[in-house]
CSV table of C-alpha atoms in Angstrom, one decimal:
chain,number,residue,atom,x,y,z
A,27,MET,CA,126.6,182.3,48.5
A,28,ILE,CA,129.2,180.2,50.2
A,29,LEU,CA,131.8,181.8,52.4
A,30,LYS,CA,134.4,179.8,54.2
A,31,LEU,CA,136.7,180.6,57.1
A,32,ARG,CA,140.2,179.3,57.4
A,33,PRO,CA,142.9,180.3,60.0
A,34,THR,CA,145.0,183.3,59.1
A,35,VAL,CA,148.6,182.4,58.7
A,36,ILE,CA,151.2,185.2,59.1
A,37,GLY,CA,154.9,184.3,59.1
A,38,GLY,CA,154.0,180.6,59.5
A,39,GLU,CA,152.0,181.3,62.7
A,40,THR,CA,148.3,181.3,63.4
A,41,ALA,CA,146.4,183.2,66.2
A,42,GLU,CA,143.3,182.0,68.0
A,43,GLY,CA,140.2,183.7,66.5
A,44,ASP,CA,141.9,185.0,63.4
A,45,PHE,CA,140.3,183.9,60.1
A,46,VAL,CA,140.6,184.6,56.4
A,47,VAL,CA,137.2,184.7,54.6
A,48,VAL,CA,137.2,182.8,51.3
A,49,HIS,CA,134.7,183.0,48.5
A,50,GLU,CA,135.0,180.8,45.4
A,51,GLY,CA,138.6,180.0,46.3
A,52,ARG,CA,139.7,183.7,46.7
A,53,GLU,CA,140.5,185.5,49.9
A,54,VAL,CA,137.9,188.3,50.3
A,55,GLY,CA,138.1,189.3,53.9
A,56,ARG,CA,139.2,188.8,57.4
A,57,ILE,CA,137.5,188.3,60.8
A,58,ARG,CA,139.6,188.4,63.9
A,59,LYS,CA,139.1,188.4,67.7
A,60,THR,CA,140.0,191.7,69.2
A,61,GLU,CA,139.1,193.8,72.2
A,62,ASP,CA,136.6,196.6,72.5
A,63,HIS,CA,138.9,199.0,74.4
A,64,VAL,CA,136.1,201.3,75.4
A,65,HIS,CA,134.2,198.6,77.2
A,66,GLY,CA,137.0,196.2,77.9
A,67,THR,CA,135.2,193.3,76.3
A,68,GLU,CA,136.0,190.9,73.6
A,69,ALA,CA,134.9,191.8,70.0
A,70,HIS,CA,135.4,190.5,66.5
A,71,ALA,CA,136.5,192.9,63.8
A,72,TRP,CA,135.6,192.1,60.2
A,73,THR,CA,136.6,193.6,56.9
A,74,ILE,CA,136.4,193.0,53.2
A,75,THR,CA,139.9,193.0,51.7
A,76,VAL,CA,139.6,192.8,47.9
A,77,PRO,CA,141.9,195.2,46.0
A,78,LEU,CA,139.1,197.5,44.8
A,79,PRO,CA,137.6,200.7,46.2
A,80,LEU,CA,135.6,199.9,49.3
A,81,ALA,CA,132.7,201.7,51.0
A,82,ALA,CA,132.7,202.8,54.6
A,83,TRP,CA,130.4,199.9,55.4
A,84,SER,CA,132.9,197.3,54.2
A,85,HIS,CA,134.3,196.8,57.7
A,86,GLY,CA,133.0,196.7,61.3
A,87,SER,CA,133.0,195.1,64.7
A,88,SER,CA,130.7,192.7,66.3
A,89,ALA,CA,130.2,191.3,69.8
A,90,ASN,CA,131.0,187.7,68.9
A,91,LEU,CA,132.2,185.5,66.0
A,92,GLU,CA,128.7,184.5,64.8
A,93,ALA,CA,127.6,188.1,64.7
A,94,ALA,CA,130.8,189.1,62.8
A,95,LYS,CA,130.2,186.3,60.3
A,96,GLU,CA,126.7,187.5,59.7
A,97,ALA,CA,127.7,191.1,59.4
A,98,PHE,CA,130.5,190.2,57.0
A,99,ARG,CA,128.1,188.1,54.9
A,100,THR,CA,125.6,190.9,54.6
A,101,ALA,CA,128.3,193.4,53.6
A,102,TRP,CA,129.9,190.9,51.2
A,103,GLU,CA,126.6,190.1,49.4
A,104,GLN,CA,125.9,193.9,49.0
A,105,PHE,CA,129.4,194.6,47.7
A,106,TYR,CA,129.7,191.5,45.4
A,107,SER,CA,126.3,192.2,43.9
A,108,SER,CA,127.4,195.7,42.9
A,109,LEU,CA,130.5,194.6,41.0
A,110,THR,CA,130.6,194.6,37.2
A,111,PRO,CA,132.3,191.8,35.3
A,112,GLU,CA,135.2,194.3,34.5
A,113,GLN,CA,135.7,195.0,38.2
A,114,ILE,CA,135.7,191.3,39.1
A,115,ALA,CA,138.3,190.7,36.3
A,116,ARG,CA,140.5,193.6,37.6
A,117,TRP,CA,140.2,192.2,41.2
A,118,HIS,CA,141.2,188.7,40.1
A,119,HIS,CA,144.1,190.1,38.0
A,120,THR,CA,145.4,192.2,40.8
A,121,GLN,CA,145.0,189.4,43.4
A,122,ASP,CA,146.7,186.9,41.1
A,123,ALA,CA,149.6,189.2,40.4
A,124,ARG,CA,150.3,189.3,44.2
A,125,LYS,CA,150.7,185.5,44.5
A,126,PRO,CA,154.3,184.3,44.7
A,127,PRO,CA,155.4,182.3,41.7
A,128,THR,CA,155.3,178.6,42.0
A,129,THR,CA,158.3,176.6,41.1
């Protein structure tokens, strides 16, 4: 399963360590650098962001980017393998409806 990272763009701006996760051309998650406020150390938060009901394990935090990518991949593979064709169609329909119209 191929997952790609690309910089997150919000309001035309990007932030260091902030990525959108892409699967088959669709945005499916986000991984971003953050801070572990309890320990005062850098961390990387990750989350699945598809417009479907998500389990508690669909997000988390890891000590570094590589660990976050691996944790996301594990969660994504579990989540994606559980989807029915109908759920995938609903996800695609909902996600496509959110796209701004092209002129």
